[in-house]
Amino acid sequence: MRATQRREPTNLKTGPFMTKRIQTFLRDESGATAIEYGLIAALIAVVIIAAVTTVGTNLSGTFNTVSGSIK
């Protein structure tokens, strides 16, 4: 065994250092949770917009019918 062992520099972006960083990044799921919440919020917004549009169209038709009956 040698008295001096070769050590990998910590700022080198290859080898075991980078492999460990990539594995840590792939295991981290905190970003995935934020994306899931964003998708849920977007879906809720689309449903609300569709409901308001439908109700508005139906309400406009009802007002036109009432207006025509009054004249």
mmCIF file of C-alpha atoms in Angstrom, residues 1-70:
data_model
loop_
_atom_site.group_PDB
_atom_site.id
_atom_site.type_symbol
_atom_site.label_atom_id
_atom_site.label_comp_id
_atom_site.label_asym_id
_atom_site.label_seq_id
_atom_site.Cartn_x
_atom_site.Cartn_y
_atom_site.Cartn_z
ATOM 1 C CA MET A 1 0.000 0.000 0.000
ATOM 2 C CA ARG A 2 1.245 3.474 -0.823
ATOM 3 C CA ALA A 3 1.874 6.108 1.777
ATOM 4 C CA THR A 4 0.167 8.769 -0.350
ATOM 5 C CA GLN A 5 -3.191 8.049 -1.850
ATOM 6 C CA ARG A 6 -4.588 9.845 -4.831
ATOM 7 C CA ARG A 7 -7.551 12.000 -3.857
ATOM 8 C CA GLU A 8 -10.148 13.281 -6.278
ATOM 9 C CA PRO A 9 -10.421 17.077 -6.304
ATOM 10 C CA THR A 10 -13.784 18.286 -5.016
ATOM 11 C CA ASN A 11 -14.200 20.818 -7.811
ATOM 12 C CA LEU A 12 -13.770 18.247 -10.595
ATOM 13 C CA LYS A 13 -17.084 17.723 -12.379
ATOM 14 C CA THR A 14 -16.470 14.101 -13.350
ATOM 15 C CA GLY A 15 -16.098 10.822 -11.565
ATOM 16 C CA PRO A 16 -17.525 9.840 -8.190
ATOM 17 C CA PHE A 17 -18.226 13.408 -7.100
ATOM 18 C CA MET A 18 -20.525 14.135 -10.033
ATOM 19 C CA THR A 19 -22.121 10.679 -9.869
ATOM 20 C CA LYS A 20 -23.057 11.266 -6.236
ATOM 21 C CA ARG A 21 -24.500 14.709 -7.083
ATOM 22 C CA ILE A 22 -26.608 13.253 -9.914
ATOM 23 C CA GLN A 23 -27.922 10.454 -7.678
ATOM 24 C CA THR A 24 -28.861 12.982 -4.997
ATOM 25 C CA PHE A 25 -30.623 15.147 -7.583
ATOM 26 C CA LEU A 26 -32.597 12.192 -8.955
ATOM 27 C CA ARG A 27 -33.730 11.143 -5.469
ATOM 28 C CA ASP A 28 -34.916 14.645 -4.528
ATOM 29 C CA GLU A 29 -38.691 14.827 -5.011
ATOM 30 C CA SER A 30 -39.391 18.284 -3.563
ATOM 31 C CA GLY A 31 -39.623 19.868 -7.021
ATOM 32 C CA ALA A 32 -42.012 17.164 -8.198
ATOM 33 C CA THR A 33 -44.421 18.022 -5.389
ATOM 34 C CA ALA A 34 -44.432 21.696 -6.354
ATOM 35 C CA ILE A 35 -45.110 20.789 -9.986
ATOM 36 C CA GLU A 36 -48.002 18.539 -8.928
ATOM 37 C CA TYR A 37 -49.569 21.358 -6.910
ATOM 38 C CA GLY A 38 -49.139 23.698 -9.876
ATOM 39 C CA LEU A 39 -50.888 21.242 -12.200
ATOM 40 C CA ILE A 40 -53.757 20.803 -9.742
ATOM 41 C CA ALA A 41 -54.167 24.593 -9.457
ATOM 42 C CA ALA A 42 -54.145 24.933 -13.258
ATOM 43 C CA LEU A 43 -56.793 22.212 -13.605
ATOM 44 C CA ILE A 44 -59.005 23.898 -11.007
ATOM 45 C CA ALA A 45 -58.621 27.218 -12.847
ATOM 46 C CA VAL A 46 -59.667 25.610 -16.151
ATOM 47 C CA VAL A 47 -62.733 24.051 -14.519
ATOM 48 C CA ILE A 48 -63.730 27.382 -12.938
ATOM 49 C CA ILE A 49 -63.324 29.223 -16.259
ATOM 50 C CA ALA A 50 -65.422 26.606 -18.072
ATOM 51 C CA ALA A 51 -68.157 26.763 -15.404
ATOM 52 C CA VAL A 52 -68.302 30.569 -15.406
ATOM 53 C CA THR A 53 -68.434 30.655 -19.214
ATOM 54 C CA THR A 54 -71.273 28.116 -19.301
ATOM 55 C CA VAL A 55 -73.259 29.874 -16.581
ATOM 56 C CA GLY A 56 -72.694 33.238 -18.269
ATOM 57 C CA THR A 57 -73.955 31.944 -21.615
ATOM 58 C CA ASN A 58 -77.027 30.366 -20.024
ATOM 59 C CA LEU A 59 -77.750 33.492 -17.977
ATOM 60 C CA SER A 60 -77.439 35.688 -21.064
ATOM 61 C CA GLY A 61 -79.962 33.476 -22.867
ATOM 62 C CA THR A 62 -82.343 33.695 -19.928
ATOM 63 C CA PHE A 63 -82.101 37.517 -19.800
ATOM 64 C CA ASN A 64 -82.743 37.714 -23.558
ATOM 65 C CA THR A 65 -85.833 35.512 -23.172
ATOM 66 C CA VAL A 66 -87.179 37.626 -20.300
ATOM 67 C CA SER A 67 -86.395 40.829 -22.192
ATOM 68 C CA GLY A 68 -88.241 39.557 -25.267
ATOM 69 C CA SER A 69 -91.272 38.604 -23.181
ATOM 70 C CA ILE A 70 -91.471 42.034 -21.530
#
